[in-house]
mmCIF file of C-alpha atoms in Angstrom:
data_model
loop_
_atom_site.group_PDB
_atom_site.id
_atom_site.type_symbol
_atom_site.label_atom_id
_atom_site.label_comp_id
_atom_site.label_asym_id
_atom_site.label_seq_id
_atom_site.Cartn_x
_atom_site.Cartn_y
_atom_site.Cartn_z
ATOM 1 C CA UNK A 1 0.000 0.000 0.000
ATOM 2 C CA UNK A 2 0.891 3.486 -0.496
ATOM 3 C CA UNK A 3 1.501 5.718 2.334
ATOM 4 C CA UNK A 4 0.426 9.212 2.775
ATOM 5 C CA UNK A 5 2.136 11.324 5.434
ATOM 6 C CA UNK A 6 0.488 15.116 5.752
ATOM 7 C CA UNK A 7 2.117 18.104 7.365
ATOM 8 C CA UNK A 8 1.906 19.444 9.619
ATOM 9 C CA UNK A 9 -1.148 17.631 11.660
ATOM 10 C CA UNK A 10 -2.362 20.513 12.981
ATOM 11 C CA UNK A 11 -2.338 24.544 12.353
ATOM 12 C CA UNK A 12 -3.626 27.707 13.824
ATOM 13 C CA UNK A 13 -3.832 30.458 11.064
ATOM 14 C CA UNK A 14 -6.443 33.611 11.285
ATOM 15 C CA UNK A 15 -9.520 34.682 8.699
ATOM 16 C CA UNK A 16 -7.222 35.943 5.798
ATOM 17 C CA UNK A 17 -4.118 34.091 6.428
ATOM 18 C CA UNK A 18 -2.426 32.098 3.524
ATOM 19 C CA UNK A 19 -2.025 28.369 4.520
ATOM 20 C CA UNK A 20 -0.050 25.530 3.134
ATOM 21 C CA UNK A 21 -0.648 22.015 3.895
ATOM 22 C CA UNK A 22 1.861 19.181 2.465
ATOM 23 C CA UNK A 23 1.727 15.726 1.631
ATOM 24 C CA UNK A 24 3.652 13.188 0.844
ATOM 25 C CA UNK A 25 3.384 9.525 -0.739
ATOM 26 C CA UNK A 26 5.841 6.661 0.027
ATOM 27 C CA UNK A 27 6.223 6.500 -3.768
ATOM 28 C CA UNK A 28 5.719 8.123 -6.941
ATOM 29 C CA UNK A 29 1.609 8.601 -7.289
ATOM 30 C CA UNK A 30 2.073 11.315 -10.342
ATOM 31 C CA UNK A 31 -0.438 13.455 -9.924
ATOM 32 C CA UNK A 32 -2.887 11.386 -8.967
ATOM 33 C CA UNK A 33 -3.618 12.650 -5.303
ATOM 34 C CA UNK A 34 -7.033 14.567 -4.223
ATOM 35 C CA UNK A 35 -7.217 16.774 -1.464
ATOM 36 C CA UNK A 36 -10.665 17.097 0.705
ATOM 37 C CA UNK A 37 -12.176 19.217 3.564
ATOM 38 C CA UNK A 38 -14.194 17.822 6.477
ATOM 39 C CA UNK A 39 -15.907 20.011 9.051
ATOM 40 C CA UNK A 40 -17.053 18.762 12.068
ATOM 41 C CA UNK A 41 -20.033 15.935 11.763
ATOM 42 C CA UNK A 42 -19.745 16.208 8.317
ATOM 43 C CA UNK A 43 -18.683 14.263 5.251
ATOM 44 C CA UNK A 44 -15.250 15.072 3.248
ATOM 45 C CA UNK A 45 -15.783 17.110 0.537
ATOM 46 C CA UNK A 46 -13.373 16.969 -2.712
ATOM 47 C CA UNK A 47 -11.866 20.680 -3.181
ATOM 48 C CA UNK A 48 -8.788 19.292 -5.622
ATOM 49 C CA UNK A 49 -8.513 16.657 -7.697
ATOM 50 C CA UNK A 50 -5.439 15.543 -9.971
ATOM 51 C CA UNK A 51 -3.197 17.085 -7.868
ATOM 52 C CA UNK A 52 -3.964 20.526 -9.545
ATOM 53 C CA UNK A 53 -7.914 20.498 -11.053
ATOM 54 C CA UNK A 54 -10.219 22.591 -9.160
ATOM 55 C CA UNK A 55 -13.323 20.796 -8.445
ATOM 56 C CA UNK A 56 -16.575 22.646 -9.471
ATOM 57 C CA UNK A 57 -18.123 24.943 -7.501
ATOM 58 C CA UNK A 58 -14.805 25.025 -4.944
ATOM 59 C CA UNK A 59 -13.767 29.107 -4.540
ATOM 60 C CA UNK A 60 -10.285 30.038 -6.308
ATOM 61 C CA UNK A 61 -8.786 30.330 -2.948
ATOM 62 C CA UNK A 62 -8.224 26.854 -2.957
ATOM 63 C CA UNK A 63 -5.263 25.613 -5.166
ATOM 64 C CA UNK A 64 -3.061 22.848 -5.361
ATOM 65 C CA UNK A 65 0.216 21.495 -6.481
ATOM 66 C CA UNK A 66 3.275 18.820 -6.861
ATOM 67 C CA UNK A 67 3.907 15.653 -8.713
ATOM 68 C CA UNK A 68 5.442 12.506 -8.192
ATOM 69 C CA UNK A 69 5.745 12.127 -4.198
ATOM 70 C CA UNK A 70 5.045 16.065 -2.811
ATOM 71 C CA UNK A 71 2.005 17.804 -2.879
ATOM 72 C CA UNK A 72 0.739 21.138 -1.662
ATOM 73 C CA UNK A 73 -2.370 22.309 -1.043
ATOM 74 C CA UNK A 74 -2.681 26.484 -0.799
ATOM 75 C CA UNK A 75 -5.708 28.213 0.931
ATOM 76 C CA UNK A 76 -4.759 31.705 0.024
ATOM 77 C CA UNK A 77 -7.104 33.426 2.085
ATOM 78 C CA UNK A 78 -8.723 31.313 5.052
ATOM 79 C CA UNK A 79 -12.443 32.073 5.501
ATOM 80 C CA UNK A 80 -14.468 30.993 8.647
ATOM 81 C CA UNK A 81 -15.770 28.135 6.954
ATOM 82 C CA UNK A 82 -12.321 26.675 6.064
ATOM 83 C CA UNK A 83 -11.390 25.816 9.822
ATOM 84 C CA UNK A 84 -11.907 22.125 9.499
ATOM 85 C CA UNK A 85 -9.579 19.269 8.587
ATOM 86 C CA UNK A 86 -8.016 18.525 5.451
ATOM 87 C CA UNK A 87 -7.295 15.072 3.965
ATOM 88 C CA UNK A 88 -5.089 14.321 1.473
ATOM 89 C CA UNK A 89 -5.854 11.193 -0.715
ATOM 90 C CA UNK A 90 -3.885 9.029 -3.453
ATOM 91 C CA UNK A 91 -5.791 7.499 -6.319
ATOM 92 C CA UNK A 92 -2.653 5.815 -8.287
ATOM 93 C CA UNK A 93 -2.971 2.729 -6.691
ATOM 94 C CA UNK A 94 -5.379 0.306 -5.125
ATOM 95 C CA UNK A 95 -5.989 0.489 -2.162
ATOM 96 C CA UNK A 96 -6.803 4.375 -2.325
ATOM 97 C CA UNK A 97 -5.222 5.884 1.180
ATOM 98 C CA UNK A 98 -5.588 8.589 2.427
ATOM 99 C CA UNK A 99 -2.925 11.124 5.015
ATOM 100 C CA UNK A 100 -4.089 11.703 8.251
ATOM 101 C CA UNK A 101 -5.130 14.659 8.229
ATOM 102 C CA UNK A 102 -4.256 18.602 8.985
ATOM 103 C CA UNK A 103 -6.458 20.683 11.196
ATOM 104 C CA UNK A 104 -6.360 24.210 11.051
ATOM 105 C CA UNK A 105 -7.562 26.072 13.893
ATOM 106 C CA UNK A 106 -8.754 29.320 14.784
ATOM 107 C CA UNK A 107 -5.716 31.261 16.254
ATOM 108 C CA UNK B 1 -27.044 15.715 -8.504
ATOM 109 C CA UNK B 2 -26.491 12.142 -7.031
ATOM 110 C CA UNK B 3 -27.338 11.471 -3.030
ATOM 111 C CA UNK B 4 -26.525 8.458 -0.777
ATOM 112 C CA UNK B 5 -27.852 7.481 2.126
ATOM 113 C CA UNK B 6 -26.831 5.141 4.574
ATOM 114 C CA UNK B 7 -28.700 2.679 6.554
ATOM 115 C CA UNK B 8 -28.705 0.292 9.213
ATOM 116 C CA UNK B 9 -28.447 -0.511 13.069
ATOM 117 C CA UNK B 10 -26.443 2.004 14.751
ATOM 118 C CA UNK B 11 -25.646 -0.913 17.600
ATOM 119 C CA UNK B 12 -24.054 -4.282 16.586
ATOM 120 C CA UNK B 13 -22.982 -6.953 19.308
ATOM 121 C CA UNK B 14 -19.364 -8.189 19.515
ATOM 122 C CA UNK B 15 -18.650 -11.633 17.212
ATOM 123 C CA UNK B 16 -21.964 -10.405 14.844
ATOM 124 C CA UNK B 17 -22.032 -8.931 11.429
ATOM 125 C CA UNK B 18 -22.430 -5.316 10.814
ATOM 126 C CA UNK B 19 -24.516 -4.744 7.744
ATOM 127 C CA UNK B 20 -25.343 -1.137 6.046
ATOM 128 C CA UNK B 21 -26.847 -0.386 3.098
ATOM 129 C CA UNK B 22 -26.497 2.528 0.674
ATOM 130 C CA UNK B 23 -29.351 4.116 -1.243
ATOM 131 C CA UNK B 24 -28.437 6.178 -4.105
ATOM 132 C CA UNK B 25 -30.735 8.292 -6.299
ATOM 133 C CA UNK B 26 -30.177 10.932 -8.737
ATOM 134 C CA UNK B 27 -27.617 8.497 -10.519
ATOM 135 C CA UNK B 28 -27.159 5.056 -11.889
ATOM 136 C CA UNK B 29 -24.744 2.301 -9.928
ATOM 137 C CA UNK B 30 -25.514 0.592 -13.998
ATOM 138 C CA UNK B 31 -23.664 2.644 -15.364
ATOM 139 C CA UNK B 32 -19.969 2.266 -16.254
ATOM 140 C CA UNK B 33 -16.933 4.237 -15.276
ATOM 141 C CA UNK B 34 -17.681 4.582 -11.323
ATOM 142 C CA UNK B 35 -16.937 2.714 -8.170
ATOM 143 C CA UNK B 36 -19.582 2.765 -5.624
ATOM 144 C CA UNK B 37 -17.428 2.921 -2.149
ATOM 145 C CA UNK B 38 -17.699 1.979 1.708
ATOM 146 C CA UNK B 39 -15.151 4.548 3.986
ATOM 147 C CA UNK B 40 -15.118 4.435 7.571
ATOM 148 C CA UNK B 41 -13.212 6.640 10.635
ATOM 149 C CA UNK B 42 -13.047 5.535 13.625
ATOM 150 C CA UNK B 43 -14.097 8.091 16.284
ATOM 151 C CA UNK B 44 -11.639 11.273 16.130
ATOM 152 C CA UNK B 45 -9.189 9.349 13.640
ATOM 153 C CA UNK B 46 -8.832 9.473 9.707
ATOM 154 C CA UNK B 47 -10.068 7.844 6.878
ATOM 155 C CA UNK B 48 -10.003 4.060 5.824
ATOM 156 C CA UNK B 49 -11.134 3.098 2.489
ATOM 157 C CA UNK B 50 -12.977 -0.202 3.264
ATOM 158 C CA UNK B 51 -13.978 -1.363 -0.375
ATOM 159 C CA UNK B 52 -15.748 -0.830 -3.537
ATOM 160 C CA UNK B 53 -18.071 -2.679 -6.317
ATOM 161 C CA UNK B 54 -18.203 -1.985 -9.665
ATOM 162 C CA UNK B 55 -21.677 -1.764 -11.815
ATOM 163 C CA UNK B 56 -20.914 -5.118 -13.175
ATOM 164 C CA UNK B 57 -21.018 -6.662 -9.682
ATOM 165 C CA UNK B 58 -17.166 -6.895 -8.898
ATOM 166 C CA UNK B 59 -16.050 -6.117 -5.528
ATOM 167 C CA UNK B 60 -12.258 -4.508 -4.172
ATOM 168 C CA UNK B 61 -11.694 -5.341 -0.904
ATOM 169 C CA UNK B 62 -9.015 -3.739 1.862
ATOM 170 C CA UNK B 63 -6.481 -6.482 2.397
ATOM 171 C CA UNK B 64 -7.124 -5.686 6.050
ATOM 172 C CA UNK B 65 -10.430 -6.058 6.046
ATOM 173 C CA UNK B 66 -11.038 -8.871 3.278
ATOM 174 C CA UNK B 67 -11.645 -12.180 5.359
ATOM 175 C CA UNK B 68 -14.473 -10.762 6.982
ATOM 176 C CA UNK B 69 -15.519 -8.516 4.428
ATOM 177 C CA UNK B 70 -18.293 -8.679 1.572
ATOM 178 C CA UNK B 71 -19.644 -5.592 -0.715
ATOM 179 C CA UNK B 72 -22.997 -6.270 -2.724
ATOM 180 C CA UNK B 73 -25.268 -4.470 -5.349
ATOM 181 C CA UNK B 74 -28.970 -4.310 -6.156
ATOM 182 C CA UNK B 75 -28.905 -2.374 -8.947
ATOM 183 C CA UNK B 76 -32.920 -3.117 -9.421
ATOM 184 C CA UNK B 77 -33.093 -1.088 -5.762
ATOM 185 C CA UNK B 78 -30.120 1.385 -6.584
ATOM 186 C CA UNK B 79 -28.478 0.075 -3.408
ATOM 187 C CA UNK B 80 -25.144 -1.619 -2.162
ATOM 188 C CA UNK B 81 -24.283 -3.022 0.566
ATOM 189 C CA UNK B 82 -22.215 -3.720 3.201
ATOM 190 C CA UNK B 83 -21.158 -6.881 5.339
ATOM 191 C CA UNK B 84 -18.096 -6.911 7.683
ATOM 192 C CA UNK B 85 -18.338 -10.269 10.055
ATOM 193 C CA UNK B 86 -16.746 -10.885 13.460
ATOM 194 C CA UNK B 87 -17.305 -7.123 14.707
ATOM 195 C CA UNK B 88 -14.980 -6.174 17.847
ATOM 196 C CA UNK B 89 -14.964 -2.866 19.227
ATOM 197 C CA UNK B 90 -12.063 -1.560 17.169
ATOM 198 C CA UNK B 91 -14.982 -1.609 14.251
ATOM 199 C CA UNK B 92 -16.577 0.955 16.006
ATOM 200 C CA UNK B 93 -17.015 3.714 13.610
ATOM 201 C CA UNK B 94 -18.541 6.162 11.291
ATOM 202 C CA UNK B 95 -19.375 4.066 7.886
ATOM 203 C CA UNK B 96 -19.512 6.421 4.990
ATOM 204 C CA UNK B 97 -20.922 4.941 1.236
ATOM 205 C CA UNK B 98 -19.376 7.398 -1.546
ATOM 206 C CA UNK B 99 -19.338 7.720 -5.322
ATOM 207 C CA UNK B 100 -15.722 7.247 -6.625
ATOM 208 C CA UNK B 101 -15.545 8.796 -9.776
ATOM 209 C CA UNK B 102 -13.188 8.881 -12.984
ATOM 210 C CA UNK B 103 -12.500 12.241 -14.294
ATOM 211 C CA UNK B 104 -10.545 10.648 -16.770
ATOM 212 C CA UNK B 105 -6.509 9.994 -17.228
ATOM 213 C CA UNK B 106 -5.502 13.428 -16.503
ATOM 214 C CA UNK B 107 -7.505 13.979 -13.206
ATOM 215 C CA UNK B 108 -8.226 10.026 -11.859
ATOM 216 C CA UNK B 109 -10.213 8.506 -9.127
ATOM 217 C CA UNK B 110 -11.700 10.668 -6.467
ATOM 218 C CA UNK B 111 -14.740 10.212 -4.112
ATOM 219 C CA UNK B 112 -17.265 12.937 -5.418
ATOM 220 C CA UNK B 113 -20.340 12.078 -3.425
ATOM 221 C CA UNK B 114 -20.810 10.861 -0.063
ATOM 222 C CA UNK B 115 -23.355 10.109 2.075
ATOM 223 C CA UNK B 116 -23.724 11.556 5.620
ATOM 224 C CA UNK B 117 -22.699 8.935 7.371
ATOM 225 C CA UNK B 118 -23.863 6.325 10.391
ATOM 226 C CA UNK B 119 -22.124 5.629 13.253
ATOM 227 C CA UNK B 120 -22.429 1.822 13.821
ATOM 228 C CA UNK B 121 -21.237 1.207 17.911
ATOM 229 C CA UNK B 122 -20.007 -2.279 18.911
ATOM 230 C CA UNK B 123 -20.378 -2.594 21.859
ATOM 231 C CA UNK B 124 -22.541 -5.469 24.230
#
């Protein structure tokens, strides 16, 4: 199996801060890795897919990048709604796997 | 817009078989291309891809989970289910059934729909 290591595991950023999350697969995934946003009592939600596609209807503050093993996702301006946690996920492979996890927090 | 729903007892006894079933409307588990997916997390923890079933009845198990595991379809009821045998307590959990989808060789596999989950508690 693939292994997905995020970082850092958690954050605390304020309403308009950039934030960058990483992740990192054991081996080359190309750009086959999806990033996703859970809030509290609720079900992830794709923001990026393909390491760099926007998914519809996700605002422009969310971007990603990378290849290979190292990935980034950018928030460029956090909004209220983005304090949650964020999952990286790799598709290259079965089984899928996903990181575990970044929170960001309200500083 | 495609919704799932999960269903099932929300209590399952040590040694018995947890069994969920998803409901999905707005969308066809018939048709080609998609993977129709069981996820859990356990209670403050991350997320474990369980296993998946294709529309032509083929099933992808976690290695982890495969001896006790078995995915089904209905595709007369738009429904799939899940089975997972021998329950302990470390199968306590939030079950989620989601849509993996294929954006195509450029973008891949990701999970585009899920449901809102169920908590399923073993526990005697």
């Amino acid at each position: 199996d693939i292994q997905m290591t995020q970082s850092p595991s958690s954050l605390s950023a304020s309403v308009g801060d950039r934030v960058t999350i990483t992740c990192r697969a054991s081996r080359s995934i190309s750009s086959y890795l999806n990033w996703y946003r859970q809030k509290p009592g609720k079900a992830p939600k794709v923001l990026i897919y393909g390491a760099s596609n926007l998914q519809s209807g996700v605002p422009s503050r969310f971007s990603g990048s990378g290849s290979g093993t190292d990935f980034t996702l950018t928030i460029s301006s956090l909004q209220p709604e983005d304090f949650a946690t964020y999952y990286c996920q790799q598709s290259y492979s079965t089984p899928p796997t996903f990181g575990g996890g970044t929170k960001v927090e309200i500083k | 817009q495609v919704q799932l729903q999960e269903s099932g007892p929300g209590l399952v006894k040590p040694s018995q078989t947890l069994s969920l079933t998803c409901s999905v409307s707005g969308g066809s588990i018939s048709s080609s291309g998609n993977y129709w997916s069981w996820i859990r997390q356990h209670p403050g923890k991350g997320l474990e891809w369980i296993g998946y079933i294709y529309y032509n009845g083929s099933a992808y198990y976690n290695p982890s989970l495969k001896s006790r595991l078995s995915i089904s379809e209905d595709t007369s009821k738009s429904q799939f289910s899940l089975e997972l045998t021998s329950v302990t307590a470390a199968d306590t959990a939030v079950y989620y059934c989601a849509r993996l989808y294929n954006s195509g060789w450029y973008g891949g596999y990701f999970f585009d729909y899920w449901g809102q989950g169920s908590l399923v508690t073993v526990s005697s």
